Protein backbone atom coordinates (compact mmCIF):
# COMPACT_ATOMS: atom_id res chain seq x y z
CA UNK A 1 0.00 0.00 0.00
CA UNK A 2 1.28 3.46 -0.82
CA UNK A 3 0.34 6.62 1.03
CA UNK A 4 1.03 10.00 -0.53
CA UNK A 5 2.04 12.90 1.68
CA UNK A 6 2.89 16.56 1.50
CA UNK A 7 5.43 16.17 4.34
CA UNK A 8 7.59 13.04 4.08
CA UNK A 9 9.35 13.56 7.42
CA UNK A 10 6.16 14.16 9.40
CA UNK A 11 4.45 11.13 7.88
CA UNK A 12 7.40 8.74 8.28
CA UNK A 13 7.93 9.96 11.85
CA UNK A 14 4.27 9.27 12.70
CA UNK A 15 4.48 5.66 11.57
CA UNK A 16 7.91 5.00 13.10
CA UNK A 17 7.56 6.92 16.36
CA UNK A 18 3.84 6.53 17.13
CA UNK A 19 3.08 3.10 15.62
CA UNK A 20 6.57 1.55 15.92
CA UNK A 21 7.15 0.78 12.23
CA UNK A 22 10.78 0.49 11.13
CA UNK A 23 12.25 2.47 8.28
CA UNK A 24 14.51 1.04 5.60
CA UNK A 25 17.81 2.90 5.58
CA UNK A 26 19.29 5.32 8.06
CA UNK A 27 17.65 8.52 6.81
CA UNK A 28 14.38 9.31 5.08
CA UNK A 29 14.44 8.88 1.31
CA UNK A 30 12.50 11.96 0.15
CA UNK A 31 11.49 10.23 -3.12
CA UNK A 32 9.95 7.09 -1.61
CA UNK A 33 10.29 5.59 1.86
CA UNK A 34 9.24 2.03 2.69
CA UNK A 35 8.35 1.36 6.32
CA UNK A 36 7.58 -2.02 7.84
CA UNK A 37 6.00 -3.64 10.88
CA UNK A 38 5.71 -7.43 10.84
CA UNK A 39 4.21 -8.42 7.50
CA UNK A 40 2.84 -4.93 6.79
CA UNK A 41 4.83 -2.76 4.39
CA UNK A 42 3.73 0.79 3.59
CA UNK A 43 5.32 2.99 0.97
CA UNK A 44 5.35 6.70 1.81
CA UNK A 45 5.70 8.94 -1.22
CA UNK A 46 5.63 12.69 -1.87
CA UNK A 47 2.34 13.77 -3.41
CA UNK A 48 4.07 16.74 -5.06
CA UNK A 49 6.07 14.44 -7.35
CA UNK A 50 3.01 12.76 -8.88
CA UNK A 51 2.36 13.47 -12.54
CA UNK A 52 -0.45 15.87 -13.46
CA UNK A 53 -2.44 13.00 -14.97
CA UNK A 54 -2.24 10.87 -11.81
CA UNK A 55 -5.55 10.07 -10.08
CA UNK A 56 -4.30 11.86 -6.94
CA UNK A 57 -3.60 15.20 -8.60
CA UNK A 58 -1.81 17.28 -5.94
CA UNK A 59 -3.65 20.40 -7.18
CA UNK A 60 -7.01 19.05 -6.02
CA UNK A 61 -6.79 20.55 -2.57
CA UNK A 62 -10.51 20.31 -1.79
CA UNK A 63 -10.49 16.49 -1.69
CA UNK A 64 -9.65 14.92 1.66
CA UNK A 65 -6.87 12.33 1.34
CA UNK A 66 -8.01 8.83 2.05
CA UNK A 67 -11.71 9.71 1.94
CA UNK A 68 -13.71 6.49 1.93
CA UNK A 69 -10.76 4.33 2.99
CA UNK A 70 -10.16 2.76 6.41
CA UNK A 71 -6.69 1.29 6.85
CA UNK A 72 -6.90 -1.63 9.27
CA UNK A 73 -3.75 -2.73 11.07
CA UNK A 74 -3.98 -5.95 13.12
CA UNK A 75 -1.62 -6.12 16.09
CA UNK A 76 -0.68 -8.88 18.54
CA UNK A 77 -1.18 -6.83 21.72
CA UNK A 78 -3.80 -4.11 21.24
CA UNK A 79 -3.49 -2.76 24.79
CA UNK A 80 0.29 -2.39 24.46
CA UNK A 81 -0.04 -0.48 21.17
CA UNK A 82 -2.81 1.71 22.59
CA UNK A 83 -0.66 2.62 25.61
CA UNK A 84 2.31 3.29 23.32
CA UNK A 85 0.26 5.74 21.23
CA UNK A 86 -1.16 7.43 24.34
CA UNK A 87 2.29 7.79 25.92
CA UNK A 88 3.54 9.39 22.70
CA UNK A 89 0.87 12.07 23.09
CA UNK A 90 -0.60 11.53 19.63
CA UNK A 91 -4.35 12.34 19.48
CA UNK A 92 -6.61 9.30 19.50
CA UNK A 93 -9.68 9.62 17.28
CA UNK A 94 -11.63 6.76 18.85
CA UNK A 95 -10.75 5.16 22.21
CA UNK A 96 -9.89 1.53 22.80
CA UNK A 97 -13.09 -0.49 23.06
CA UNK A 98 -14.58 -3.89 22.42
CA UNK A 99 -16.60 -3.93 19.21
CA UNK A 100 -19.83 -5.88 18.62
CA UNK A 101 -17.92 -8.23 16.29
CA UNK A 102 -15.70 -9.37 19.18
CA UNK A 103 -12.44 -7.50 18.54
CA UNK A 104 -10.93 -4.56 20.41
CA UNK A 105 -9.76 -1.54 18.46
CA UNK A 106 -9.00 2.15 18.53
CA UNK A 107 -8.88 4.78 15.79
CA UNK A 108 -6.30 7.33 14.66
CA UNK A 109 -5.98 9.85 11.85
CA UNK A 110 -2.44 10.14 10.51
CA UNK A 111 -0.82 13.52 9.74
CA UNK A 112 -2.15 13.40 6.16
CA UNK A 113 -5.74 12.55 7.11
CA UNK A 114 -5.61 8.80 6.51
CA UNK A 115 -8.02 7.01 8.88
CA UNK A 116 -6.49 4.06 10.74
CA UNK A 117 -8.22 1.34 12.75
CA UNK A 118 -5.74 -0.45 15.00
CA UNK A 119 -7.33 -3.77 15.95
CA UNK A 120 -6.72 -6.98 17.83
CA UNK A 121 -6.42 -10.17 15.79
CA UNK A 122 -9.24 -12.67 15.45
Coordinates of N, CA and C in Angstrom, one line a residue:
X1 N 0.8 -1.2 0.0 CA 0.0 0.0 0.0 C 0.9 1.2 0.0
X2 N 0.5 2.2 -0.8 CA 1.3 3.5 -0.8 C 0.4 4.6 -0.3
X3 N 1.0 5.4 0.5 CA 0.3 6.6 1.0 C 1.1 7.8 0.5
X4 N 0.4 8.8 0.0 CA 1.0 10.0 -0.5 C 0.9 11.1 0.5
X5 N 2.0 11.9 0.6 CA 2.0 12.9 1.7 C 2.6 14.2 1.2
X6 N 2.3 15.3 1.8 CA 2.9 16.6 1.5 C 4.1 16.8 2.4
X7 N 4.3 16.0 3.4 CA 5.4 16.2 4.3 C 6.0 14.8 4.7
X8 N 7.0 14.4 3.9 CA 7.6 13.0 4.1 C 8.1 12.8 5.5
X9 N 8.8 13.8 6.1 CA 9.3 13.6 7.4 C 8.3 13.4 8.5
X10 N 7.3 14.2 8.4 CA 6.2 14.2 9.4 C 5.4 12.8 9.3
X11 N 5.2 12.4 8.1 CA 4.4 11.1 7.9 C 5.3 9.9 8.3
X12 N 6.5 9.9 7.9 CA 7.4 8.7 8.3 C 7.6 8.7 9.8
X13 N 7.8 9.9 10.4 CA 7.9 10.0 11.9 C 6.7 9.5 12.6
X14 N 5.5 9.8 12.1 CA 4.3 9.3 12.7 C 4.3 7.7 12.7
X15 N 4.5 7.1 11.6 CA 4.5 5.7 11.6 C 5.6 5.0 12.4
X16 N 6.8 5.6 12.4 CA 7.9 5.0 13.1 C 7.9 5.3 14.6
X17 N 7.5 6.5 15.0 CA 7.6 6.9 16.4 C 6.3 6.6 17.1
X18 N 5.1 6.8 16.5 CA 3.8 6.5 17.1 C 3.4 5.1 17.0
X19 N 3.6 4.5 15.8 CA 3.1 3.1 15.6 C 4.2 2.1 15.6
X20 N 5.4 2.5 15.8 CA 6.6 1.6 15.9 C 6.9 0.8 14.6
X21 N 6.7 1.4 13.5 CA 7.2 0.8 12.2 C 8.7 1.0 12.2
X22 N 9.4 0.2 11.3 CA 10.8 0.5 11.1 C 11.0 1.0 9.7
X23 N 12.0 1.8 9.6 CA 12.2 2.5 8.3 C 13.4 1.8 7.6
X24 N 13.3 1.5 6.3 CA 14.5 1.0 5.6 C 15.5 2.2 5.4
X25 N 16.8 1.9 5.7 CA 17.8 2.9 5.6 C 18.0 3.7 6.9
X26 N 19.0 4.5 6.9 CA 19.3 5.3 8.1 C 18.7 6.7 8.0
X27 N 18.3 7.2 6.9 CA 17.6 8.5 6.8 C 16.5 8.4 5.8
X28 N 15.6 9.3 5.9 CA 14.4 9.3 5.1 C 14.7 9.6 3.6
X29 N 14.3 8.7 2.7 CA 14.4 8.9 1.3 C 13.3 9.8 0.9
X30 N 13.5 11.0 0.5 CA 12.5 12.0 0.2 C 11.7 11.6 -1.1
X31 N 12.2 10.6 -1.9 CA 11.5 10.2 -3.1 C 10.5 9.1 -2.9
X32 N 10.8 8.2 -1.9 CA 10.0 7.1 -1.6 C 10.6 6.4 -0.4
X33 N 9.8 6.2 0.6 CA 10.3 5.6 1.9 C 9.4 4.4 2.3
X34 N 10.0 3.2 2.1 CA 9.2 2.0 2.7 C 9.4 2.0 4.2
X35 N 8.3 1.6 4.9 CA 8.4 1.4 6.3 C 7.7 0.0 6.6
X36 N 8.1 -0.7 7.6 CA 7.6 -2.0 7.8 C 7.3 -2.3 9.3
X37 N 6.3 -3.1 9.5 CA 6.0 -3.6 10.9 C 5.4 -5.0 10.7
X38 N 6.2 -6.1 11.1 CA 5.7 -7.4 10.8 C 5.6 -7.7 9.3
X39 N 4.4 -8.1 8.9 CA 4.2 -8.4 7.5 C 3.7 -7.2 6.7
X40 N 3.4 -6.1 7.4 CA 2.8 -4.9 6.8 C 4.0 -4.0 6.3
X41 N 3.9 -3.7 5.0 CA 4.8 -2.8 4.4 C 4.0 -1.6 3.8
X42 N 4.4 -0.4 4.2 CA 3.7 0.8 3.6 C 4.8 1.6 2.8
X43 N 4.4 2.1 1.7 CA 5.3 3.0 1.0 C 4.8 4.4 1.2
X44 N 5.7 5.3 1.6 CA 5.4 6.7 1.8 C 6.0 7.5 0.7
X45 N 5.2 8.2 -0.1 CA 5.7 8.9 -1.2 C 5.2 10.4 -1.2
X46 N 6.0 11.3 -1.8 CA 5.6 12.7 -1.9 C 4.5 12.9 -2.9
X47 N 3.4 13.5 -2.5 CA 2.3 13.8 -3.4 C 2.7 14.8 -4.5
X48 N 3.6 15.7 -4.1 CA 4.1 16.7 -5.1 C 4.8 16.2 -6.3
X49 N 5.3 15.0 -6.2 CA 6.1 14.4 -7.4 C 5.2 13.6 -8.3
X50 N 3.9 13.5 -8.0 CA 3.0 12.8 -8.9 C 2.8 13.5 -10.2
X51 N 2.6 12.8 -11.3 CA 2.4 13.5 -12.5 C 1.0 14.1 -12.5
X52 N 0.8 15.1 -13.4 CA -0.4 15.9 -13.5 C -1.6 15.0 -13.9
X53 N -1.3 13.9 -14.5 CA -2.4 13.0 -15.0 C -2.7 11.9 -14.0
X54 N -2.0 11.9 -12.8 CA -2.2 10.9 -11.8 C -3.6 11.1 -11.2
X55 N -4.2 10.0 -10.7 CA -5.5 10.1 -10.1 C -5.5 11.0 -8.9
X56 N -4.4 11.0 -8.1 CA -4.3 11.9 -6.9 C -3.6 13.2 -7.3
X57 N -4.2 13.9 -8.2 CA -3.6 15.2 -8.6 C -3.4 16.1 -7.4
X58 N -2.1 16.5 -7.1 CA -1.8 17.3 -5.9 C -2.5 18.7 -6.0
X59 N -3.0 19.1 -7.1 CA -3.6 20.4 -7.2 C -5.1 20.4 -6.7
X60 N -5.6 19.2 -6.5 CA -7.0 19.0 -6.0 C -7.0 19.1 -4.5
X61 N -6.9 20.3 -4.0 CA -6.8 20.6 -2.6 C -8.1 20.4 -1.8
X62 N -9.2 20.4 -2.5 CA -10.5 20.3 -1.8 C -11.0 18.9 -1.5
X63 N -10.2 17.9 -1.9 CA -10.5 16.5 -1.7 C -9.7 16.0 -0.5
X64 N -10.4 15.5 0.5 CA -9.7 14.9 1.7 C -8.9 13.6 1.3
X65 N -7.6 13.5 1.6 CA -6.9 12.3 1.3 C -7.5 11.2 2.1
X66 N -7.5 10.0 1.4 CA -8.0 8.8 2.1 C -9.5 8.8 2.3
X67 N -10.3 9.7 1.7 CA -11.7 9.7 1.9 C -12.3 8.4 1.4
X68 N -13.1 7.7 2.3 CA -13.7 6.5 1.9 C -12.9 5.3 2.2
X69 N -11.7 5.4 2.7 CA -10.8 4.3 3.0 C -10.5 4.2 4.5
X70 N -10.6 3.0 5.0 CA -10.2 2.8 6.4 C -9.0 1.8 6.4
X71 N -7.9 2.2 6.8 CA -6.7 1.3 6.8 C -6.7 0.5 8.2
X72 N -6.8 -0.8 8.1 CA -6.9 -1.6 9.3 C -5.6 -2.3 9.5
X73 N -5.0 -2.1 10.7 CA -3.8 -2.7 11.1 C -4.0 -3.7 12.3
X74 N -3.8 -5.0 12.0 CA -4.0 -5.9 13.1 C -2.7 -6.0 13.9
X75 N -2.8 -6.0 15.2 CA -1.6 -6.1 16.1 C -1.8 -7.3 17.1
X76 N -0.7 -7.8 17.6 CA -0.7 -8.9 18.5 C -1.2 -8.5 19.9
X77 N -0.8 -7.3 20.4 CA -1.2 -6.8 21.7 C -1.8 -5.4 21.6
X78 N -3.1 -5.4 21.5 CA -3.8 -4.1 21.2 C -3.6 -3.1 22.4
X79 N -3.6 -3.6 23.6 CA -3.5 -2.8 24.8 C -2.1 -2.1 24.8
X80 N -1.1 -2.9 24.5 CA 0.3 -2.4 24.5 C 0.4 -1.3 23.4
X81 N -0.1 -1.5 22.2 CA 0.0 -0.5 21.2 C -0.8 0.8 21.6
X82 N -2.0 0.6 22.1 CA -2.8 1.7 22.6 C -2.0 2.6 23.6
X83 N -1.4 1.9 24.6 CA -0.7 2.6 25.6 C 0.6 3.3 25.0
X84 N 1.2 2.7 24.0 CA 2.3 3.3 23.3 C 1.9 4.6 22.6
X85 N 0.8 4.5 21.9 CA 0.3 5.7 21.2 C -0.1 6.8 22.2
X86 N -0.8 6.5 23.3 CA -1.2 7.4 24.3 C 0.1 8.1 25.0
X87 N 1.1 7.3 25.3 CA 2.3 7.8 25.9 C 3.1 8.7 25.0
X88 N 2.9 8.5 23.7 CA 3.5 9.4 22.7 C 2.8 10.7 22.6
X89 N 1.6 10.8 23.1 CA 0.9 12.1 23.1 C 0.1 12.3 21.8
X90 N 0.1 11.3 20.9 CA -0.6 11.5 19.6 C -2.1 11.4 19.9
X91 N -2.9 12.3 19.2 CA -4.3 12.3 19.5 C -5.0 11.0 19.0
X92 N -5.9 10.5 19.8 CA -6.6 9.3 19.5 C -8.0 9.7 19.0
X93 N -8.4 9.2 17.9 CA -9.7 9.6 17.3 C -10.8 8.8 17.9
X94 N -10.6 7.6 18.2 CA -11.6 6.8 18.9 C -11.0 5.9 19.9
X95 N -11.4 5.9 21.1 CA -10.7 5.2 22.2 C -10.8 3.6 22.1
X96 N -9.9 3.0 22.8 CA -9.9 1.5 22.8 C -11.2 1.0 23.3
X97 N -11.8 0.1 22.6 CA -13.1 -0.5 23.1 C -13.4 -1.8 22.4
X98 N -14.2 -2.6 23.0 CA -14.6 -3.9 22.4 C -15.7 -3.6 21.4
X99 N -15.6 -4.1 20.2 CA -16.6 -3.9 19.2 C -17.6 -5.1 19.2
X100 N -18.8 -4.9 18.6 CA -19.8 -5.9 18.6 C -19.4 -7.2 17.9
X101 N -18.4 -7.1 17.0 CA -17.9 -8.2 16.3 C -16.8 -9.0 17.1
X102 N -16.6 -8.6 18.3 CA -15.7 -9.4 19.2 C -14.2 -9.0 19.2
X103 N -13.8 -7.9 18.5 CA -12.4 -7.5 18.5 C -12.3 -6.1 19.2
X104 N -11.2 -5.9 19.8 CA -10.9 -4.6 20.4 C -10.2 -3.7 19.4
X105 N -10.5 -2.4 19.4 CA -9.8 -1.5 18.5 C -9.8 -0.1 19.0
X106 N -8.9 0.7 18.3 CA -9.0 2.1 18.5 C -8.7 2.8 17.2
X107 N -9.0 4.1 17.1 CA -8.9 4.8 15.8 C -7.9 6.0 15.9
X108 N -7.2 6.2 14.8 CA -6.3 7.3 14.7 C -6.5 8.0 13.3
X109 N -6.1 9.2 13.2 CA -6.0 9.8 11.9 C -4.5 10.3 11.7
X110 N -3.9 9.8 10.6 CA -2.4 10.1 10.5 C -2.3 11.6 10.1
X111 N -1.0 12.1 10.0 CA -0.8 13.5 9.7 C -1.4 14.0 8.4
X112 N -1.6 13.0 7.5 CA -2.2 13.4 6.2 C -3.7 13.2 6.0
X113 N -4.3 12.8 7.1 CA -5.7 12.6 7.1 C -6.2 11.1 6.8
X114 N -5.2 10.2 6.7 CA -5.6 8.8 6.5 C -6.2 8.2 7.8
X115 N -7.3 7.6 7.7 CA -8.0 7.0 8.9 C -7.5 5.6 9.2
X116 N -7.1 5.3 10.4 CA -6.5 4.1 10.7 C -7.3 3.4 11.9
X117 N -7.6 2.1 11.7 CA -8.2 1.3 12.7 C -7.2 0.3 13.2
X118 N -6.7 0.5 14.4 CA -5.7 -0.5 15.0 C -6.6 -1.5 15.8
X119 N -6.4 -2.8 15.4 CA -7.3 -3.8 16.0 C -6.6 -5.0 16.4
X120 N -7.2 -5.7 17.4 CA -6.7 -7.0 17.8 C -6.9 -8.0 16.7
X121 N -6.3 -9.1 16.8 CA -6.4 -10.2 15.8 C -7.6 -11.1 16.2
X122 N -8.1 -11.7 15.2 CA -9.2 -12.7 15.4 C -8.8 -13.9 16.2

